[in-house]
Amino acid sequence: MSRIFSGVQPTGDLHLGNYLGAIRNWVRLQDDYECLFCVVDMHAITNWQDPAELRANTREVAAAMMASGIDPKRNIIFNQSRVPAHAELAWILNCVARLGWLNRMTQFKEKAGKNRENASVGLFAYPVLMAADILLYKATHVPVGEDQKQHLELTRDIAQKFNNDFKKELFPVVEPLIFGAGTRVMSLRDGTNKMSKSDPSQQSRITMTDDADAIARKVRKAKTDPDVLPGSPTGFAGRPEAANLMGIYAALSDTDISQVCQDFGGQQFSAFKQSLADLAVAKLAPIQDEMRRLMDDPAYVEGVLADGAKKAQAMAAPILAEVRETVGFL
Ligand code: TYM
């Protein structure tokens, strides 16, 4: 059976990009695959995190996954640091990955910014830990948003080099699963920038904890241009904000973007924004209610994570043993 692994960092409030680009798609995959969904707290600390906030955010991400419809009975939901084998395999893979490969990672360049010398070594090695997450379970498919594509190509390179170096087909070559609308949700303030947790402006993103008023306000204030909405996707040329808002509508309503263009083409942004805000509230409100309910029961959420970690650990153990044997550890 094909196996899925995917993860989210507990570094702050999840946003619409995380939901539409990743978590929502995971919900659909749980029927057809054996799935591991991970709160990657070890990735989170590549930038300093307040320990109490990290703990709270770890619970919140797990709650968001379950509230979105991921069933903890059918899937493994856990936090990465509970399974130390991730760190152990990451070290081995650090010795397989090449410096030149990591130097090409655009996400590191974006996150390190101008002050590269001051970035943590962990931030640089981040994609290798991600490869370890996936390969530790010999996962075959990884559902992510568009921004993780380069990291998955690196995972494939690392797996292939490991297999070549040790002349053994130990790791599978993983396939990214990147789904239609919603794979690249852009900032509400600038349609050319990705919606991101690290954007200093709260106005740039709709979060999974925003209430109906906040969602409506953010959509109302979202950047637009002076034209009416295009009647077909060809009209998006040079109009990133129109493309983004209509793309979000398509993703939330499960239609394709051409349909949204047909329905709203020729209208003013103001009328469309009202429909978009109503739709976003209607889709997010039930998830938010369930998230709140789960957050009121931290013992339950932690129980799910502990139980998931036990299962993940059991799945990883024989694979890690095979890797240890292959590299020549006694
Ligand atoms: P993270 O925490 O940045 O994001 C979690 C998921 O959300 C997707 N995403 C988006 N999708 C569409 N539009 C956006 N604006 C947007 N922003 C984020 C991401 O593509 C991702 O799928 N490195 C990963 C976490 C990770 C992981 C893994 C993923 C660690 N190990 C192994 C897959 C497999 C990350 O930082 O995701």
Short mmCIF file of C-alpha atoms and ligand atoms in Angstrom, two decimals:
data_model
loop_
_atom_site.label_atom_id
_atom_site.label_comp_id
_atom_site.label_asym_id
_atom_site.label_seq_id
_atom_site.Cartn_x
_atom_site.Cartn_y
_atom_site.Cartn_z
CA MET A 1 0.00 0.00 0.00
CA SER A 2 1.18 3.51 -0.76
CA ARG A 3 2.12 5.52 2.30
CA ILE A 4 1.74 9.23 2.85
CA PHE A 5 3.79 11.48 5.08
CA SER A 6 3.26 15.20 5.48
CA GLY A 7 3.92 17.84 8.12
CA VAL A 8 3.17 21.32 9.37
CA GLN A 9 5.33 23.53 11.55
CA PRO A 10 3.86 24.72 14.86
CA THR A 11 5.28 28.21 14.48
CA GLY A 12 2.18 30.34 14.89
CA ASP A 13 -1.40 30.49 13.75
CA LEU A 14 -2.12 28.30 10.76
CA HIS A 15 -3.42 30.26 7.79
CA LEU A 16 -5.63 29.69 4.80
CA GLY A 17 -2.61 28.66 2.71
CA ASN A 18 -1.78 25.85 5.12
CA TYR A 19 -5.39 24.73 5.05
CA LEU A 20 -6.04 24.94 1.30
CA GLY A 21 -2.56 23.92 0.20
CA ALA A 22 -2.13 21.02 2.59
CA ILE A 23 -4.45 20.00 5.42
CA ARG A 24 -7.68 20.02 3.42
CA ASN A 25 -6.14 17.70 0.86
CA TRP A 26 -4.93 15.32 3.55
CA VAL A 27 -8.51 14.82 4.64
CA ARG A 28 -9.35 13.44 1.21
CA LEU A 29 -6.33 11.17 1.05
CA GLN A 30 -6.99 9.35 4.29
CA ASP A 31 -9.42 6.97 2.58
CA ASP A 32 -6.92 5.73 0.00
CA TYR A 33 -3.56 5.77 1.75
CA GLU A 34 -1.90 4.82 4.98
CA CYS A 35 -1.12 8.29 6.36
CA LEU A 36 1.24 9.88 8.86
CA PHE A 37 0.58 13.53 9.65
CA CYS A 38 3.25 15.19 11.71
CA VAL A 39 3.53 18.39 13.73
CA VAL A 40 7.15 19.17 12.96
CA ASP A 41 8.28 20.80 16.20
CA MET A 42 11.95 20.04 15.47
CA HIS A 43 11.70 22.05 12.26
CA ALA A 44 10.03 24.86 14.22
CA ILE A 45 13.07 25.44 16.44
CA THR A 46 15.32 26.23 13.46
CA ASN A 47 14.14 29.73 14.44
CA TRP A 48 13.94 30.39 18.16
CA GLN A 49 10.52 29.62 19.65
CA ASP A 50 9.20 30.51 23.06
CA PRO A 51 8.93 27.07 24.75
CA ALA A 52 5.44 27.63 26.17
CA GLU A 53 4.20 28.92 22.82
CA LEU A 54 5.78 26.00 21.00
CA ARG A 55 3.90 23.57 23.22
CA ALA A 56 0.61 25.44 22.75
CA ASN A 57 1.12 25.70 18.99
CA THR A 58 1.92 22.00 18.73
CA ARG A 59 -1.41 21.19 20.37
CA GLU A 60 -3.17 23.75 18.20
CA VAL A 61 -1.84 22.31 14.94
CA ALA A 62 -2.88 18.82 16.02
CA ALA A 63 -6.32 20.20 16.92
CA ALA A 64 -6.57 21.92 13.53
CA MET A 65 -5.78 18.68 11.73
CA MET A 66 -8.48 16.79 13.62
CA ALA A 67 -10.99 19.64 13.39
CA SER A 68 -10.45 19.71 9.62
CA GLY A 69 -11.48 16.06 9.44
CA ILE A 70 -8.35 13.96 9.89
CA ASP A 71 -9.38 10.95 11.90
CA PRO A 72 -6.82 10.05 14.59
CA LYS A 73 -8.09 6.47 14.63
CA ARG A 74 -7.39 5.84 10.97
CA ASN A 75 -4.22 7.95 10.65
CA ILE A 76 -1.10 8.53 12.66
CA ILE A 77 -1.02 12.06 14.08
CA PHE A 78 2.07 12.84 16.14
CA ASN A 79 4.72 15.42 16.91
CA GLN A 80 8.13 14.87 15.42
CA SER A 81 10.27 15.32 18.55
CA ARG A 82 8.54 12.37 20.21
CA VAL A 83 10.19 10.04 17.68
CA PRO A 84 13.96 10.55 18.03
CA ALA A 85 14.59 8.36 14.98
CA HIS A 86 13.87 11.48 12.86
CA ALA A 87 16.99 13.13 14.29
CA GLU A 88 19.07 9.99 13.93
CA LEU A 89 18.19 9.46 10.28
CA ALA A 90 18.63 13.19 9.61
CA TRP A 91 22.25 12.92 10.79
CA ILE A 92 22.94 10.01 8.45
CA LEU A 93 21.31 11.87 5.57
CA ASN A 94 23.33 15.01 6.42
CA CYS A 95 26.31 12.90 5.46
CA VAL A 96 24.70 11.96 2.13
CA ALA A 97 23.33 15.37 1.06
CA ARG A 98 25.82 17.74 -0.59
CA LEU A 99 26.50 21.29 0.50
CA GLY A 100 25.95 22.47 -3.07
CA TRP A 101 22.44 20.98 -3.10
CA LEU A 102 21.48 22.81 0.07
CA ASN A 103 23.01 26.04 -1.19
CA ARG A 104 20.41 26.05 -3.94
CA MET A 105 17.39 25.92 -1.59
CA THR A 106 15.36 29.06 -2.18
CA GLN A 107 13.44 28.75 1.10
CA PHE A 108 16.68 28.97 3.09
CA LYS A 109 17.66 32.09 1.16
CA GLU A 110 14.25 33.65 1.83
CA LYS A 111 14.21 32.73 5.51
CA ALA A 112 17.83 33.58 6.25
CA GLY A 113 17.45 36.90 4.43
CA LYS A 114 20.44 39.20 4.23
CA ASN A 115 21.92 38.07 7.50
CA ARG A 116 22.86 34.58 6.32
CA GLU A 117 25.84 34.27 8.65
CA ASN A 118 23.51 34.59 11.59
CA ALA A 119 21.04 31.86 10.51
CA SER A 120 21.09 28.66 12.56
CA VAL A 121 22.85 25.62 11.15
CA GLY A 122 19.51 23.88 11.69
CA LEU A 123 17.79 26.27 9.27
CA PHE A 124 20.35 25.38 6.61
CA ALA A 125 19.99 21.63 7.23
CA TYR A 126 16.18 21.92 7.50
CA PRO A 127 15.46 20.18 4.15
CA VAL A 128 17.56 17.18 5.19
CA LEU A 129 15.46 16.72 8.32
CA MET A 130 12.43 16.92 6.04
CA ALA A 131 13.90 14.17 3.84
CA ALA A 132 14.48 12.10 6.99
CA ASP A 133 10.83 12.60 8.05
CA ILE A 134 9.64 11.11 4.79
CA LEU A 135 12.24 8.39 4.26
CA LEU A 136 12.08 7.13 7.84
CA TYR A 137 8.72 5.60 6.93
CA LYS A 138 9.55 4.86 3.29
CA ALA A 139 6.63 7.12 2.42
CA THR A 140 5.81 7.08 -1.28
CA HIS A 141 3.64 10.20 -1.60
CA VAL A 142 3.88 13.63 0.02
CA PRO A 143 0.95 16.05 -0.27
CA VAL A 144 2.17 19.66 0.09
CA GLY A 145 1.71 23.16 -1.25
CA GLU A 146 3.73 24.38 -4.21
CA ASP A 147 6.41 25.99 -1.99
CA GLN A 148 7.68 22.60 -0.80
CA LYS A 149 8.36 21.23 -4.28
CA GLN A 150 12.07 22.01 -4.22
CA HIS A 151 12.47 20.29 -0.85
CA LEU A 152 10.83 17.18 -2.25
CA GLU A 153 13.16 17.17 -5.24
CA LEU A 154 16.01 17.26 -2.76
CA THR A 155 14.45 14.34 -0.88
CA ARG A 156 14.47 12.36 -4.11
CA ASP A 157 18.12 13.25 -4.74
CA ILE A 158 19.10 12.23 -1.23
CA ALA A 159 17.21 8.92 -1.50
CA GLN A 160 18.81 8.15 -4.86
CA LYS A 161 22.31 9.03 -3.69
CA PHE A 162 21.89 6.90 -0.58
CA ASN A 163 20.71 3.97 -2.71
CA ASN A 164 23.63 4.45 -5.13
CA ASP A 165 26.26 4.92 -2.43
CA PHE A 166 25.23 1.71 -0.69
CA LYS A 167 24.18 -0.20 -3.81
CA LYS A 168 20.80 -1.04 -2.38
CA GLU A 169 17.28 0.04 -3.31
CA LEU A 170 16.46 0.95 0.27
CA PHE A 171 14.52 4.18 -0.11
CA PRO A 172 11.64 4.72 -2.53
CA VAL A 173 11.66 7.75 -4.80
CA VAL A 174 8.86 9.89 -3.38
CA GLU A 175 6.15 11.58 -5.42
CA PRO A 176 4.88 15.02 -4.46
CA LEU A 177 1.09 15.42 -4.52
CA ILE A 178 0.26 19.03 -5.33
CA PHE A 179 -3.42 19.68 -6.00
CA GLY A 180 -5.07 22.34 -8.23
CA ALA A 181 -6.48 25.53 -6.75
CA GLY A 182 -5.07 26.45 -3.35
CA THR A 183 -1.57 25.08 -3.84
CA ARG A 184 -0.15 28.58 -3.76
CA VAL A 185 -2.29 31.02 -1.80
CA MET A 186 -0.85 34.52 -1.95
CA SER A 187 -0.78 37.39 0.53
CA LEU A 188 -3.92 39.54 0.74
CA ARG A 189 -1.71 42.61 0.66
CA ASP A 190 0.41 41.65 -2.32
CA GLY A 191 -0.64 39.04 -4.85
CA THR A 192 2.97 38.37 -5.82
CA ASN A 193 4.02 37.19 -2.33
CA LYS A 194 3.08 33.88 -0.74
CA MET A 195 0.67 33.96 2.21
CA SER A 196 3.00 33.17 5.08
CA LYS A 197 3.12 32.95 8.87
CA SER A 198 6.26 35.05 8.89
CA ASP A 199 4.73 38.07 7.11
CA PRO A 200 4.77 40.84 9.77
CA SER A 201 1.32 42.01 8.63
CA GLN A 202 -1.67 40.17 10.14
CA GLN A 203 -3.71 41.70 7.32
CA SER A 204 -1.80 39.60 4.79
CA ARG A 205 -3.35 36.32 5.93
CA ILE A 206 -6.58 34.75 7.14
CA THR A 207 -5.78 32.49 10.06
CA MET A 208 -7.58 29.42 11.32
CA THR A 209 -8.39 31.33 14.51
CA ASP A 210 -9.77 34.52 12.91
CA ASP A 211 -13.40 35.14 13.80
CA ALA A 212 -16.06 36.06 11.22
CA ASP A 213 -15.48 39.80 11.70
CA ALA A 214 -11.74 39.51 11.23
CA ILE A 215 -12.19 37.38 8.10
CA ALA A 216 -14.68 39.85 6.60
CA ARG A 217 -12.44 42.81 7.43
CA LYS A 218 -9.33 41.21 5.94
CA VAL A 219 -11.14 40.24 2.75
CA ARG A 220 -12.68 43.72 2.47
CA LYS A 221 -9.28 45.35 2.82
CA ALA A 222 -7.49 42.92 0.52
CA LYS A 223 -5.52 44.62 -2.23
CA THR A 224 -7.26 44.78 -5.62
CA ASP A 225 -6.92 46.69 -8.89
CA PRO A 226 -9.31 49.16 -10.54
CA ASP A 227 -10.75 46.80 -13.21
CA VAL A 228 -13.79 44.58 -13.02
CA LEU A 229 -13.19 40.84 -12.52
CA PRO A 230 -12.09 38.90 -15.61
CA GLY A 231 -14.51 36.52 -17.34
CA SER A 232 -11.81 33.92 -17.95
CA PRO A 233 -8.39 32.97 -16.47
CA THR A 234 -6.63 34.55 -19.47
CA GLY A 235 -7.65 37.88 -17.94
CA PHE A 236 -5.35 37.28 -14.93
CA ALA A 237 -2.26 38.48 -16.82
CA GLY A 238 -0.74 41.29 -14.74
CA ARG A 239 -3.53 40.95 -12.17
CA PRO A 240 -2.09 38.80 -9.36
CA GLU A 241 -4.63 39.97 -6.75
CA ALA A 242 -7.61 39.06 -8.94
CA ALA A 243 -6.02 35.67 -9.62
CA ASN A 244 -5.38 35.10 -5.93
CA LEU A 245 -8.83 36.08 -4.62
CA MET A 246 -10.65 34.15 -7.34
CA GLY A 247 -8.29 31.21 -6.77
CA ILE A 248 -9.13 31.20 -3.08
CA TYR A 249 -12.82 31.26 -3.96
CA ALA A 250 -12.34 28.32 -6.33
CA ALA A 251 -10.44 26.31 -3.71
CA LEU A 252 -12.96 27.02 -0.94
CA SER A 253 -15.94 26.21 -3.14
CA ASP A 254 -14.30 23.18 -4.77
CA THR A 255 -14.84 24.49 -8.27
CA ASP A 256 -12.27 25.35 -10.86
CA ILE A 257 -11.15 28.84 -11.50
CA SER A 258 -12.77 29.09 -14.95
CA GLN A 259 -16.13 28.53 -13.30
CA VAL A 260 -15.47 31.30 -10.78
CA CYS A 261 -14.52 33.61 -13.68
CA GLN A 262 -17.76 32.73 -15.46
CA ASP A 263 -19.81 33.36 -12.32
CA PHE A 264 -18.20 36.65 -11.27
CA GLY A 265 -16.64 38.02 -14.49
CA GLY A 266 -17.62 41.65 -15.13
CA GLN A 267 -18.51 42.30 -11.47
CA GLN A 268 -16.81 44.81 -9.19
CA PHE A 269 -14.39 43.53 -6.57
CA SER A 270 -16.59 44.88 -3.76
CA ALA A 271 -19.51 42.54 -4.53
CA PHE A 272 -17.22 39.57 -5.06
CA LYS A 273 -15.40 40.24 -1.79
CA GLN A 274 -18.67 39.98 0.09
CA SER A 275 -19.32 36.54 -1.45
CA LEU A 276 -15.74 35.48 -0.74
CA ALA A 277 -15.92 36.56 2.91
CA ASP A 278 -19.25 34.74 3.37
CA LEU A 279 -17.82 31.60 1.81
CA ALA A 280 -14.63 31.70 3.91
CA VAL A 281 -16.63 32.15 7.11
CA ALA A 282 -19.04 29.34 6.17
CA LYS A 283 -16.15 26.95 5.48
CA LEU A 284 -13.93 27.88 8.41
CA ALA A 285 -16.47 28.41 11.20
CA PRO A 286 -17.29 24.74 11.82
CA ILE A 287 -13.59 23.87 11.84
CA GLN A 288 -12.90 26.67 14.27
CA ASP A 289 -15.70 25.54 16.59
CA GLU A 290 -14.26 22.05 16.67
CA MET A 291 -10.73 23.41 17.17
CA ARG A 292 -11.89 25.38 20.20
CA ARG A 293 -13.59 22.31 21.61
CA LEU A 294 -10.39 20.28 21.20
CA MET A 295 -8.18 23.03 22.62
CA ASP A 296 -10.32 22.94 25.75
CA ASP A 297 -9.25 19.33 26.20
CA PRO A 298 -5.42 19.38 26.01
CA ALA A 299 -5.19 15.96 27.66
CA TYR A 300 -7.11 14.42 24.78
CA VAL A 301 -4.95 16.14 22.15
CA GLU A 302 -1.75 15.09 23.90
CA GLY A 303 -3.08 11.56 24.18
CA VAL A 304 -3.58 11.46 20.41
CA LEU A 305 -0.03 12.73 19.84
CA ALA A 306 1.50 10.25 22.29
CA ASP A 307 -0.44 7.36 20.82
CA GLY A 308 0.47 8.44 17.27
CA ALA A 309 4.14 8.67 18.24
CA LYS A 310 4.09 5.11 19.56
CA LYS A 311 2.72 3.83 16.27
CA ALA A 312 5.15 5.96 14.25
CA GLN A 313 8.05 4.73 16.34
CA ALA A 314 7.06 1.11 15.72
CA MET A 315 6.82 1.75 11.97
CA ALA A 316 10.18 3.55 11.87
CA ALA A 317 12.17 1.06 13.97
CA PRO A 318 12.74 -1.67 11.36
CA ILE A 319 13.50 0.90 8.66
CA LEU A 320 16.04 2.69 10.85
CA ALA A 321 17.57 -0.69 11.76
CA GLU A 322 17.95 -1.45 8.06
CA VAL A 323 19.62 1.94 7.49
CA ARG A 324 21.99 1.44 10.44
CA GLU A 325 22.94 -2.00 9.17
CA THR A 326 23.40 -0.65 5.62
CA VAL A 327 25.78 2.14 6.63
CA GLY A 328 27.85 -0.22 8.78
CA PHE A 329 26.94 0.74 12.33
CA LEU A 330 27.59 -2.10 14.80
P1 TYM B 1 4.78 24.72 6.57
O1 TYM B 1 4.53 24.53 8.01
O2 TYM B 1 5.45 25.96 6.10
O3 TYM B 1 3.45 24.58 5.75
C1 TYM B 1 2.60 23.47 5.91
C2 TYM B 1 1.94 23.13 4.59
O4 TYM B 1 1.23 24.27 4.11
C3 TYM B 1 1.63 24.56 2.77
N1 TYM B 1 1.60 26.01 2.57
C4 TYM B 1 0.91 26.61 1.59
N2 TYM B 1 0.13 26.11 0.61
C5 TYM B 1 -0.45 27.01 -0.24
N3 TYM B 1 -0.28 28.35 -0.13
C6 TYM B 1 0.50 28.89 0.82
N4 TYM B 1 0.65 30.21 0.92
C7 TYM B 1 1.14 28.00 1.75
N5 TYM B 1 1.95 28.18 2.81
C8 TYM B 1 2.22 26.96 3.30
C9 TYM B 1 3.05 24.03 2.66
O5 TYM B 1 3.38 23.75 1.32
C10 TYM B 1 2.96 22.76 3.49
O6 TYM B 1 2.46 21.69 2.73
N6 TYM B 1 8.76 21.98 5.48
C11 TYM B 1 7.34 21.89 5.69
C12 TYM B 1 6.95 20.95 6.82
C13 TYM B 1 7.53 19.58 6.72
C14 TYM B 1 7.12 18.58 5.82
C15 TYM B 1 7.91 17.43 6.13
C16 TYM B 1 6.19 18.53 4.80
C17 TYM B 1 8.48 19.06 7.51
N7 TYM B 1 8.72 17.76 7.16
C18 TYM B 1 7.78 16.26 5.41
C19 TYM B 1 6.06 17.34 4.07
C20 TYM B 1 6.85 16.22 4.39
C21 TYM B 1 6.84 23.28 6.04
O7 TYM B 1 7.57 24.12 6.45
O8 TYM B 1 5.55 23.43 5.98
#
